[in-house]
PDB file of C-alpha atoms in Angstrom:
ATOM      1  CA  UNK A   1      15.867  17.700   9.896  1.00 72.00           C
ATOM      2  CA  UNK A   2      13.434  16.172  12.145  1.00 84.00           C
ATOM      3  CA  UNK A   3       9.921  18.062  12.521  1.00 97.00           C
ATOM      4  CA  UNK A   4       8.631  19.186  15.732  1.00 97.00           C
ATOM      5  CA  UNK A   5       6.199  16.370  15.785  1.00 97.00           C
ATOM      6  CA  UNK A   6       9.092  13.662  15.297  1.00 98.00           C
ATOM      7  CA  UNK A   7      11.058  15.289  18.028  1.00 98.00           C
ATOM      8  CA  UNK A   8       7.973  15.063  20.260  1.00 98.00           C
ATOM      9  CA  UNK A   9       7.553  11.253  19.735  1.00 98.00           C
ATOM     10  CA  UNK A  10      11.066  10.761  20.050  1.00 98.00           C
ATOM     11  CA  UNK A  11      10.919  12.486  23.577  1.00 98.00           C
ATOM     12  CA  UNK A  12       8.641   9.622  24.753  1.00 98.00           C
ATOM     13  CA  UNK A  13      11.575   7.188  24.331  1.00 98.00           C
ATOM     14  CA  UNK A  14      13.830   9.260  26.818  1.00 97.00           C
ATOM     15  CA  UNK A  15      15.698   6.137  28.053  1.00 97.00           C
ATOM     16  CA  UNK A  16      16.916   4.936  24.544  1.00 98.00           C
ATOM     17  CA  UNK A  17      20.482   5.366  23.035  1.00 98.00           C
ATOM     18  CA  UNK A  18      21.026   7.722  19.857  1.00 98.00           C
ATOM     19  CA  UNK A  19      21.016   4.617  17.682  1.00 98.00           C
ATOM     20  CA  UNK A  20      17.354   3.653  18.601  1.00 98.00           C
ATOM     21  CA  UNK A  21      16.170   7.340  18.265  1.00 98.00           C
ATOM     22  CA  UNK A  22      17.927   7.629  14.982  1.00 98.00           C
ATOM     23  CA  UNK A  23      16.199   4.506  13.427  1.00 98.00           C
ATOM     24  CA  UNK A  24      12.831   5.567  14.977  1.00 98.00           C
ATOM     25  CA  UNK A  25      13.558   8.894  13.177  1.00 98.00           C
ATOM     26  CA  UNK A  26      14.353   7.096   9.999  1.00 98.00           C
ATOM     27  CA  UNK A  27      11.221   5.342  10.025  1.00 98.00           C
ATOM     28  CA  UNK A  28       9.386   8.485  10.523  1.00 98.00           C
ATOM     29  CA  UNK A  29      11.176  10.621   8.051  1.00 98.00           C
ATOM     30  CA  UNK A  30      10.693   8.263   5.134  1.00 98.00           C
ATOM     31  CA  UNK A  31       8.038   8.132   2.434  1.00 98.00           C
ATOM     32  CA  UNK A  32       4.880  10.304   1.802  1.00 98.00           C
ATOM     33  CA  UNK A  33       4.140  10.621   5.376  1.00 98.00           C
ATOM     34  CA  UNK A  34       7.609  11.640   6.294  1.00 98.00           C
ATOM     35  CA  UNK A  35       7.636  14.223   9.268  1.00 97.00           C
ATOM     36  CA  UNK A  36       4.047  13.747  10.206  1.00 98.00           C
ATOM     37  CA  UNK A  37       4.559  11.100  12.680  1.00 98.00           C
ATOM     38  CA  UNK A  38       2.318   8.688  11.049  1.00 98.00           C
ATOM     39  CA  UNK A  39       3.081   5.503   9.395  1.00 98.00           C
ATOM     40  CA  UNK A  40       2.111   3.165   6.626  1.00 98.00           C
ATOM     41  CA  UNK A  41       4.281  -0.134   6.417  1.00 98.00           C
ATOM     42  CA  UNK A  42       4.024  -2.843   4.003  1.00 98.00           C
ATOM     43  CA  UNK A  43       4.485  -6.367   5.737  1.00 97.00           C
ATOM     44  CA  UNK A  44       4.896  -9.381   3.708  1.00 97.00           C
ATOM     45  CA  UNK A  45       5.124 -12.369   6.068  1.00 94.00           C
ATOM     46  CA  UNK A  46       1.974 -14.013   4.641  1.00 93.00           C
ATOM     47  CA  UNK A  47       3.988 -16.447   2.335  1.00 85.00           C
ATOM     48  CA  UNK A  48       5.559 -18.013   5.578  1.00 90.00           C
ATOM     49  CA  UNK A  49       2.289 -17.656   7.628  1.00 91.00           C
ATOM     50  CA  UNK A  50      -0.412 -18.657   5.235  1.00 91.00           C
ATOM     51  CA  UNK A  51       1.301 -20.473   2.373  1.00 93.00           C
ATOM     52  CA  UNK A  52       2.328 -19.206  -1.176  1.00 95.00           C
ATOM     53  CA  UNK A  53      -0.868 -19.723  -3.118  1.00 97.00           C
ATOM     54  CA  UNK A  54      -3.266 -18.246  -0.411  1.00 95.00           C
ATOM     55  CA  UNK A  55      -0.788 -15.199  -0.266  1.00 96.00           C
ATOM     56  CA  UNK A  56       0.299 -14.543  -3.827  1.00 96.00           C
ATOM     57  CA  UNK A  57      -2.259 -16.445  -6.361  1.00 97.00           C
ATOM     58  CA  UNK A  58      -4.595 -13.369  -6.336  1.00 96.00           C
ATOM     59  CA  UNK A  59      -1.626 -11.459  -7.803  1.00 96.00           C
ATOM     60  CA  UNK A  60       1.160 -13.601  -9.269  1.00 96.00           C
ATOM     61  CA  UNK A  61       3.839 -10.762  -9.324  1.00 96.00           C
ATOM     62  CA  UNK A  62       3.976 -11.379  -5.587  1.00 96.00           C
ATOM     63  CA  UNK A  63       5.586 -14.567  -5.891  1.00 97.00           C
ATOM     64  CA  UNK A  64       8.855 -12.469  -6.518  1.00 97.00           C
ATOM     65  CA  UNK A  65      10.152 -10.927  -3.525  1.00 97.00           C
ATOM     66  CA  UNK A  66      11.297  -7.838  -5.285  1.00 98.00           C
ATOM     67  CA  UNK A  67       7.715  -7.083  -6.288  1.00 98.00           C
ATOM     68  CA  UNK A  68       6.863  -6.078  -2.674  1.00 98.00           C
ATOM     69  CA  UNK A  69       9.848  -4.039  -1.917  1.00 98.00           C
ATOM     70  CA  UNK A  70       9.214  -2.102  -5.154  1.00 98.00           C
ATOM     71  CA  UNK A  71       5.587  -1.626  -4.110  1.00 98.00           C
ATOM     72  CA  UNK A  72       6.487  -0.200  -1.007  1.00 98.00           C
ATOM     73  CA  UNK A  73       9.097   2.189  -2.447  1.00 98.00           C
ATOM     74  CA  UNK A  74       6.818   3.278  -5.351  1.00 98.00           C
ATOM     75  CA  UNK A  75       4.026   3.736  -2.876  1.00 98.00           C
ATOM     76  CA  UNK A  76       5.950   5.877  -0.486  1.00 98.00           C
ATOM     77  CA  UNK A  77       5.517   3.525   2.500  1.00 98.00           C
ATOM     78  CA  UNK A  78       7.624   4.288   5.819  1.00 98.00           C
ATOM     79  CA  UNK A  79       9.176   0.713   5.806  1.00 98.00           C
ATOM     80  CA  UNK A  80       8.930  -2.809   4.386  1.00 98.00           C
ATOM     81  CA  UNK A  81       8.809  -5.663   6.755  1.00 98.00           C
ATOM     82  CA  UNK A  82       9.290  -9.244   6.010  1.00 97.00           C
ATOM     83  CA  UNK A  83      11.110 -12.518   7.202  1.00 97.00           C
ATOM     84  CA  UNK A  84      14.803 -13.312   6.564  1.00 98.00           C
ATOM     85  CA  UNK A  85      14.364 -14.925   3.143  1.00 97.00           C
ATOM     86  CA  UNK A  86      12.518 -12.185   1.573  1.00 98.00           C
ATOM     87  CA  UNK A  87      14.709  -9.463   3.285  1.00 98.00           C
ATOM     88  CA  UNK A  88      18.004 -11.336   1.979  1.00 98.00           C
ATOM     89  CA  UNK A  89      16.571 -11.402  -1.436  1.00 98.00           C
ATOM     90  CA  UNK A  90      16.198  -7.632  -1.668  1.00 98.00           C
ATOM     91  CA  UNK A  91      18.406  -6.007   0.710  1.00 98.00           C
ATOM     92  CA  UNK A  92      21.445  -5.545  -1.404  1.00 98.00           C
ATOM     93  CA  UNK A  93      19.862  -4.533  -4.720  1.00 98.00           C
ATOM     94  CA  UNK A  94      17.559  -2.068  -2.739  1.00 98.00           C
ATOM     95  CA  UNK A  95      20.060  -0.945  -0.012  1.00 97.00           C
ATOM     96  CA  UNK A  96      19.088   2.665   1.352  1.00 96.00           C
ATOM     97  CA  UNK A  97      16.041   2.893  -0.671  1.00 98.00           C
ATOM     98  CA  UNK A  98      13.466   2.050   2.205  1.00 98.00           C
ATOM     99  CA  UNK A  99      13.989   1.260   5.762  1.00 98.00           C
ATOM    100  CA  UNK A 100      13.848  -2.555   6.405  1.00 98.00           C
ATOM    101  CA  UNK A 101      12.295  -4.307   9.329  1.00 98.00           C
ATOM    102  CA  UNK A 102      13.487  -7.968   9.599  1.00 98.00           C
ATOM    103  CA  UNK A 103      10.757 -10.190  11.427  1.00 98.00           C
ATOM    104  CA  UNK A 104      12.704 -12.433  13.666  1.00 98.00           C
ATOM    105  CA  UNK A 105      10.002 -15.009  14.297  1.00 96.00           C
ATOM    106  CA  UNK A 106       7.385 -16.728  12.240  1.00 91.00           C
ATOM    107  CA  UNK A 107       5.075 -19.743  12.524  1.00 87.00           C
ATOM    108  CA  UNK A 108       3.272 -21.711   9.559  1.00 88.00           C
ATOM    109  CA  UNK A 109      -0.193 -22.987   9.247  1.00 85.00           C
ATOM    110  CA  UNK A 110       0.425 -26.494   8.586  1.00 89.00           C
ATOM    111  CA  UNK A 111       0.519 -27.781  12.184  1.00 81.00           C
ATOM    112  CA  UNK A 112      -2.766 -27.777  14.240  1.00 79.00           C
ATOM    113  CA  UNK A 113      -3.851 -28.090  17.710  1.00 74.00           C
ATOM    114  CA  UNK A 114      -1.157 -26.642  19.858  1.00 80.00           C
ATOM    115  CA  UNK A 115      -0.867 -23.338  21.494  1.00 89.00           C
ATOM    116  CA  UNK A 116       0.258 -20.576  19.146  1.00 87.00           C
ATOM    117  CA  UNK A 117       4.092 -20.003  19.338  1.00 87.00           C
ATOM    118  CA  UNK A 118       6.155 -18.718  16.543  1.00 91.00           C
ATOM    119  CA  UNK A 119       9.819 -19.972  15.885  1.00 92.00           C
ATOM    120  CA  UNK A 120      12.771 -17.701  16.013  1.00 94.00           C
ATOM    121  CA  UNK A 121      13.653 -17.529  12.329  1.00 96.00           C
ATOM    122  CA  UNK A 122      16.381 -14.581  12.148  1.00 97.00           C
ATOM    123  CA  UNK A 123      18.601 -12.672  14.313  1.00 98.00           C
ATOM    124  CA  UNK A 124      19.568  -9.359  15.486  1.00 98.00           C
ATOM    125  CA  UNK A 125      22.972  -9.974  13.903  1.00 98.00           C
ATOM    126  CA  UNK A 126      21.129 -10.689  10.595  1.00 98.00           C
ATOM    127  CA  UNK A 127      19.261  -7.273  10.910  1.00 98.00           C
ATOM    128  CA  UNK A 128      22.488  -5.564  11.073  1.00 98.00           C
ATOM    129  CA  UNK A 129      24.143  -7.456   8.240  1.00 98.00           C
ATOM    130  CA  UNK A 130      21.146  -6.540   5.940  1.00 98.00           C
ATOM    131  CA  UNK A 131      21.077  -2.784   6.885  1.00 98.00           C
ATOM    132  CA  UNK A 132      17.577  -2.959   8.713  1.00 98.00           C
ATOM    133  CA  UNK A 133      16.395  -0.189  10.579  1.00 98.00           C
ATOM    134  CA  UNK A 134      14.447  -2.313  12.933  1.00 98.00           C
ATOM    135  CA  UNK A 135      13.467  -5.887  14.248  1.00 98.00           C
ATOM    136  CA  UNK A 136      10.044  -7.263  14.350  1.00 98.00           C
ATOM    137  CA  UNK A 137       8.583  -9.958  16.464  1.00 98.00           C
ATOM    138  CA  UNK A 138       5.028 -11.497  17.175  1.00 97.00           C
ATOM    139  CA  UNK A 139       3.798 -12.360  20.558  1.00 97.00           C
ATOM    140  CA  UNK A 140       0.380 -14.123  21.330  1.00 95.00           C
ATOM    141  CA  UNK A 141      -1.011 -12.917  24.630  1.00 96.00           C
ATOM    142  CA  UNK A 142      -3.455 -15.661  25.664  1.00 94.00           C
ATOM    143  CA  UNK A 143      -1.455 -18.445  24.564  1.00 93.00           C
ATOM    144  CA  UNK A 144      -0.135 -21.170  26.944  1.00 91.00           C
ATOM    145  CA  UNK A 145       3.383 -20.573  25.389  1.00 89.00           C
ATOM    146  CA  UNK A 146       3.213 -16.638  25.907  1.00 93.00           C
ATOM    147  CA  UNK A 147       5.735 -16.545  28.835  1.00 93.00           C
ATOM    148  CA  UNK A 148       8.426 -18.272  26.634  1.00 94.00           C
ATOM    149  CA  UNK A 149       7.678 -15.822  23.953  1.00 95.00           C
ATOM    150  CA  UNK A 150       7.930 -12.776  26.250  1.00 97.00           C
ATOM    151  CA  UNK A 151      11.313 -14.080  27.729  1.00 97.00           C
ATOM    152  CA  UNK A 152      12.746 -14.466  24.202  1.00 96.00           C
ATOM    153  CA  UNK A 153      11.534 -11.065  23.084  1.00 97.00           C
ATOM    154  CA  UNK A 154      13.128  -9.384  26.229  1.00 97.00           C
ATOM    155  CA  UNK A 155      16.470 -10.920  25.201  1.00 97.00           C
ATOM    156  CA  UNK A 156      16.042  -9.880  21.640  1.00 98.00           C
ATOM    157  CA  UNK A 157      15.080  -6.323  22.625  1.00 98.00           C
ATOM    158  CA  UNK A 158      17.978  -5.936  24.738  1.00 98.00           C
ATOM    159  CA  UNK A 159      20.445  -7.197  21.970  1.00 98.00           C
ATOM    160  CA  UNK A 160      18.746  -4.934  19.422  1.00 98.00           C
ATOM    161  CA  UNK A 161      18.978  -1.818  21.603  1.00 98.00           C
ATOM    162  CA  UNK A 162      22.650  -2.492  22.241  1.00 98.00           C
ATOM    163  CA  UNK A 163      23.306  -2.017  18.522  1.00 98.00           C
ATOM    164  CA  UNK A 164      20.621   0.717  18.166  1.00 98.00           C
ATOM    165  CA  UNK A 165      17.704  -1.127  16.566  1.00 98.00           C
ATOM    166  CA  UNK A 166      14.098  -0.514  17.741  1.00 98.00           C
ATOM    167  CA  UNK A 167      11.429  -3.220  17.927  1.00 98.00           C
ATOM    168  CA  UNK A 168       8.132  -3.479  16.249  1.00 98.00           C
ATOM    169  CA  UNK A 169       5.894  -5.847  18.024  1.00 98.00           C
ATOM    170  CA  UNK A 170       2.812  -7.576  16.612  1.00 98.00           C
ATOM    171  CA  UNK A 171       0.610  -8.219  19.531  1.00 98.00           C
ATOM    172  CA  UNK A 172      -1.984 -10.722  18.445  1.00 97.00           C
ATOM    173  CA  UNK A 173      -4.081 -12.382  21.321  1.00 97.00           C
ATOM    174  CA  UNK A 174      -4.668 -15.846  20.731  1.00 94.00           C
ATOM    175  CA  UNK A 175      -4.986 -19.191  22.619  1.00 93.00           C
ATOM    176  CA  UNK A 176      -7.012 -21.751  24.482  1.00 89.00           C
ATOM    177  CA  UNK A 177      -8.109 -19.086  27.010  1.00 85.00           C
ATOM    178  CA  UNK A 178      -9.782 -16.800  24.286  1.00 95.00           C
ATOM    179  CA  UNK A 179     -12.791 -17.372  22.282  1.00 94.00           C
ATOM    180  CA  UNK A 180     -12.268 -16.607  18.342  1.00 94.00           C
ATOM    181  CA  UNK A 181     -14.387 -13.377  18.989  1.00 96.00           C
ATOM    182  CA  UNK A 182     -12.264 -12.622  22.123  1.00 96.00           C
ATOM    183  CA  UNK A 183      -9.097 -12.270  19.893  1.00 96.00           C
ATOM    184  CA  UNK A 184     -10.246  -8.988  18.785  1.00 97.00           C
ATOM    185  CA  UNK A 185     -12.452  -7.838  21.724  1.00 98.00           C
ATOM    186  CA  UNK A 186     -11.721  -4.192  22.616  1.00 98.00           C
ATOM    187  CA  UNK A 187     -10.585  -5.309  26.153  1.00 98.00           C
ATOM    188  CA  UNK A 188      -8.236  -8.127  24.878  1.00 98.00           C
ATOM    189  CA  UNK A 189      -6.758  -5.770  22.076  1.00 98.00           C
ATOM    190  CA  UNK A 190      -6.158  -2.941  24.555  1.00 98.00           C
ATOM    191  CA  UNK A 191      -4.605  -5.464  27.131  1.00 98.00           C
ATOM    192  CA  UNK A 192      -2.327  -6.573  24.359  1.00 98.00           C
ATOM    193  CA  UNK A 193      -1.155  -3.070  23.730  1.00 98.00           C
ATOM    194  CA  UNK A 194      -0.462  -2.539  27.193  1.00 98.00           C
ATOM    195  CA  UNK A 195       1.533  -5.853  27.527  1.00 98.00           C
ATOM    196  CA  UNK A 196       3.628  -4.904  24.423  1.00 98.00           C
ATOM    197  CA  UNK A 197       4.462  -1.390  25.737  1.00 98.00           C
ATOM    198  CA  UNK A 198       5.534  -2.994  29.139  1.00 98.00           C
ATOM    199  CA  UNK A 199       7.758  -5.435  27.270  1.00 98.00           C
ATOM    200  CA  UNK A 200       9.612  -2.547  25.696  1.00 98.00           C
ATOM    201  CA  UNK A 201       8.253  -2.492  22.099  1.00 98.00           C
ATOM    202  CA  UNK A 202       8.872   0.847  20.263  1.00 98.00           C
ATOM    203  CA  UNK A 203       6.107   0.345  17.691  1.00 98.00           C
ATOM    204  CA  UNK A 204       3.000  -1.872  18.536  1.00 98.00           C
ATOM    205  CA  UNK A 205       1.079  -3.468  15.804  1.00 98.00           C
ATOM    206  CA  UNK A 206      -2.569  -4.704  17.028  1.00 98.00           C
ATOM    207  CA  UNK A 207      -5.679  -5.750  15.289  1.00 97.00           C
ATOM    208  CA  UNK A 208      -8.784  -3.086  14.915  1.00 97.00           C
ATOM    209  CA  UNK A 209     -10.738  -3.955  17.979  1.00 97.00           C
ATOM    210  CA  UNK A 210     -14.439  -5.050  17.796  1.00 97.00           C
ATOM    211  CA  UNK A 211     -17.140  -4.072  19.942  1.00 97.00           C
ATOM    212  CA  UNK A 212     -17.148  -7.054  22.452  1.00 97.00           C
ATOM    213  CA  UNK A 213     -15.776  -7.283  25.896  1.00 97.00           C
ATOM    214  CA  UNK A 214     -14.373 -11.014  26.551  1.00 97.00           C
ATOM    215  CA  UNK A 215     -13.268 -10.924  30.191  1.00 96.00           C
ATOM    216  CA  UNK A 216     -15.989 -10.948  32.743  1.00 95.00           C
ATOM    217  CA  UNK A 217     -13.723  -9.001  35.223  1.00 96.00           C
ATOM    218  CA  UNK A 218     -13.010  -6.397  32.579  1.00 97.00           C
ATOM    219  CA  UNK A 219     -16.640  -6.027  31.559  1.00 97.00           C
ATOM    220  CA  UNK A 220     -17.658  -4.695  35.176  1.00 97.00           C
ATOM    221  CA  UNK A 221     -15.083  -1.933  34.873  1.00 98.00           C
ATOM    222  CA  UNK A 222     -15.975  -0.933  31.184  1.00 98.00           C
ATOM    223  CA  UNK A 223     -19.629  -0.638  32.376  1.00 97.00           C
ATOM    224  CA  UNK A 224     -18.827   0.953  35.660  1.00 97.00           C
ATOM    225  CA  UNK A 225     -16.737   3.760  34.271  1.00 98.00           C
ATOM    226  CA  UNK A 226     -18.699   4.036  31.043  1.00 98.00           C
ATOM    227  CA  UNK A 227     -15.896   3.353  28.576  1.00 98.00           C
ATOM    228  CA  UNK A 228     -17.052   4.015  25.066  1.00 97.00           C
ATOM    229  CA  UNK A 229     -16.750   1.017  22.719  1.00 98.00           C
ATOM    230  CA  UNK A 230     -19.636   1.534  20.089  1.00 97.00           C
ATOM    231  CA  UNK A 231     -17.716   3.053  17.417  1.00 97.00           C
ATOM    232  CA  UNK A 232     -14.541   2.000  16.039  1.00 97.00           C
ATOM    233  CA  UNK A 233     -13.046   5.413  16.410  1.00 97.00           C
ATOM    234  CA  UNK A 234     -13.775   5.151  20.319  1.00 98.00           C
ATOM    235  CA  UNK A 235     -12.278   1.635  20.408  1.00 98.00           C
ATOM    236  CA  UNK A 236      -9.058   2.713  18.772  1.00 98.00           C
ATOM    237  CA  UNK A 237      -8.745   5.710  20.910  1.00 98.00           C
ATOM    238  CA  UNK A 238      -9.035   3.233  24.053  1.00 98.00           C
ATOM    239  CA  UNK A 239      -6.346   1.047  22.699  1.00 98.00           C
ATOM    240  CA  UNK A 240      -3.932   3.940  22.071  1.00 98.00           C
ATOM    241  CA  UNK A 241      -4.725   5.055  25.368  1.00 98.00           C
ATOM    242  CA  UNK A 242      -3.906   1.663  26.714  1.00 98.00           C
ATOM    243  CA  UNK A 243      -0.190   1.984  25.324  1.00 98.00           C
ATOM    244  CA  UNK A 244       0.905   4.619  27.903  1.00 98.00           C
ATOM    245  CA  UNK A 245      -1.774   7.279  27.317  1.00 98.00           C
ATOM    246  CA  UNK A 246      -0.678   7.531  23.616  1.00 98.00           C
ATOM    247  CA  UNK A 247       3.162   7.775  24.224  1.00 98.00           C
ATOM    248  CA  UNK A 248       3.961   4.615  22.344  1.00 98.00           C
ATOM    249  CA  UNK A 249       3.460   4.504  18.556  1.00 98.00           C
ATOM    250  CA  UNK A 250       0.390   2.068  18.082  1.00 98.00           C
ATOM    251  CA  UNK A 251      -0.438   0.879  14.384  1.00 98.00           C
ATOM    252  CA  UNK A 252      -3.194  -1.240  13.292  1.00 98.00           C
ATOM    253  CA  UNK A 253      -3.276  -4.220  10.913  1.00 93.00           C
ATOM    254  CA  UNK A 254      -5.217  -4.128   7.655  1.00 80.00           C
ATOM    255  CA  UNK A 255      -6.612  -7.760   8.135  1.00 68.00           C
ATOM    256  CA  UNK A 256      -7.973  -9.984   5.561  1.00 71.00           C
ATOM    257  CA  UNK A 257      -8.386  -8.856   1.967  1.00 65.00           C
ATOM    258  CA  UNK A 258     -11.446  -6.883   1.484  1.00 77.00           C
ATOM    259  CA  UNK A 259     -13.001  -4.235  -0.895  1.00 89.00           C
ATOM    260  CA  UNK A 260     -11.421  -0.658  -1.356  1.00 93.00           C
ATOM    261  CA  UNK A 261     -14.535   1.140   0.045  1.00 93.00           C
ATOM    262  CA  UNK A 262     -14.642  -1.032   3.239  1.00 93.00           C
ATOM    263  CA  UNK A 263     -10.689  -0.605   3.686  1.00 94.00           C
ATOM    264  CA  UNK A 264     -10.839   3.037   3.443  1.00 95.00           C
ATOM    265  CA  UNK A 265     -14.026   3.474   5.615  1.00 95.00           C
ATOM    266  CA  UNK A 266     -12.077   1.435   8.267  1.00 95.00           C
ATOM    267  CA  UNK A 267      -8.875   3.325   7.877  1.00 96.00           C
ATOM    268  CA  UNK A 268     -10.877   6.756   8.439  1.00 96.00           C
ATOM    269  CA  UNK A 269     -12.128   5.553  11.733  1.00 96.00           C
ATOM    270  CA  UNK A 270      -8.760   4.225  12.684  1.00 97.00           C
ATOM    271  CA  UNK A 271      -7.110   7.516  11.870  1.00 97.00           C
ATOM    272  CA  UNK A 272      -9.976   9.377  13.663  1.00 97.00           C
ATOM    273  CA  UNK A 273      -9.277   7.518  16.852  1.00 98.00           C
ATOM    274  CA  UNK A 274      -5.697   8.735  17.008  1.00 98.00           C
ATOM    275  CA  UNK A 275      -3.743   5.683  15.532  1.00 98.00           C
ATOM    276  CA  UNK A 276      -0.313   6.426  14.320  1.00 98.00           C
ATOM    277  CA  UNK A 277      -0.770   4.409  11.178  1.00 98.00           C
ATOM    278  CA  UNK A 278      -1.572   1.133   9.407  1.00 97.00           C
ATOM    279  CA  UNK A 279       0.539  -1.782   8.374  1.00 95.00           C
ATOM    280  CA  UNK A 280      -1.322  -3.098   5.463  1.00 95.00           C
ATOM    281  CA  UNK A 281      -0.248  -6.311   3.613  1.00 94.00           C
ATOM    282  CA  UNK A 282      -2.789  -8.290   1.641  1.00 94.00           C
ATOM    283  CA  UNK A 283      -5.140  -5.602   1.032  1.00 94.00           C
ATOM    284  CA  UNK A 284      -2.407  -4.010  -0.880  1.00 95.00           C
ATOM    285  CA  UNK A 285      -0.035  -6.662  -2.462  1.00 96.00           C
ATOM    286  CA  UNK A 286      -2.898  -8.783  -3.746  1.00 95.00           C
ATOM    287  CA  UNK A 287      -4.196  -5.931  -6.150  1.00 96.00           C
ATOM    288  CA  UNK A 288      -2.511  -5.115  -9.268  1.00 96.00           C
ATOM    289  CA  UNK A 289       0.228  -2.744  -8.432  1.00 97.00           C
ATOM    290  CA  UNK A 290      -1.545   0.525  -9.929  1.00 97.00           C
ATOM    291  CA  UNK A 291      -4.559  -0.137  -7.727  1.00 97.00           C
ATOM    292  CA  UNK A 292      -2.399  -1.079  -4.828  1.00 97.00           C
ATOM    293  CA  UNK A 293      -0.453   2.344  -4.649  1.00 98.00           C
ATOM    294  CA  UNK A 294      -3.599   4.211  -5.350  1.00 98.00           C
ATOM    295  CA  UNK A 295      -5.029   2.360  -2.143  1.00 97.00           C
ATOM    296  CA  UNK A 296      -1.944   2.983  -0.061  1.00 98.00           C
ATOM    297  CA  UNK A 297      -1.965   6.715  -1.130  1.00 98.00           C
ATOM    298  CA  UNK A 298      -5.627   7.056  -0.023  1.00 97.00           C
ATOM    299  CA  UNK A 299      -4.632   5.438   3.432  1.00 97.00           C
ATOM    300  CA  UNK A 300      -1.737   7.682   3.613  1.00 98.00           C
ATOM    301  CA  UNK A 301      -3.765  10.707   3.038  1.00 97.00           C
ATOM    302  CA  UNK A 302      -6.278   9.690   5.685  1.00 97.00           C
ATOM    303  CA  UNK A 303      -3.636   9.661   8.301  1.00 97.00           C
ATOM    304  CA  UNK A 304      -1.970  12.846   6.993  1.00 96.00           C
ATOM    305  CA  UNK A 305      -5.294  14.705   7.383  1.00 94.00           C
ATOM    306  CA  UNK A 306      -6.067  13.315  10.963  1.00 90.00           C
ATOM    307  CA  UNK A 307      -4.979  15.344  13.943  1.00 72.00           C
TER     308      UNK A 307
END
């Protein structure tokens, strides 16, 4: 039975059909955070995005696709997200053990010098065939190829909704119009969350924002209205507010691998800012499994304690 919190969150998606709502509920009712409306998801698309050695050499067990889903299950994650190949390798043997999110587009790091744009590498039909609870997709707001990404996404969301699958959207600002620092600027990350919500995403994944305002036009507004950005907690609250005043599920990435104390300090601020959870890959699976589970449990505890 869904808790009052889960039912409240589902009420924010009033236009959705019962299938989409049931799968959102499935995600929220799985793992150690079941019923709280909070999420910790294990994503493993790094082998495709960054290469096998960079992703798995620190913990060679990770070369095996089974390692990651077993880690997600043993840690009590809400879901496991990966590209087609990894999901196909594990979907049958672990059917029903944990909700799966099929990442429908990916890019590699071999080609340089072009505007960021991921290729579509899976389909809604694949997600259904493999028993997934949701589809995943990445957009790059700021890229010269962003309009193509938005248009492709709109068709995929419509197709997924028709068969009862919600969409988890990675919204990563990137492109020639943004500085490297600007990719995680508070105004840009908040803008990306707004774009993702407007495109119809059910769960939005962004990076933790830094205390920097990239756009000159936005800077005037931030100063005029005194929007607080000094602490990570304040910046997280602003990004969540930017996704329909907190009426869309916004979760934050764990970023590049770092020490346990640093991870947990950041997570505490993210949770205090009203985030719905974390989607943590390298910071988890690049550690020995026992350490990874301990870390994921600590992250889950931080969100469980937050209001």
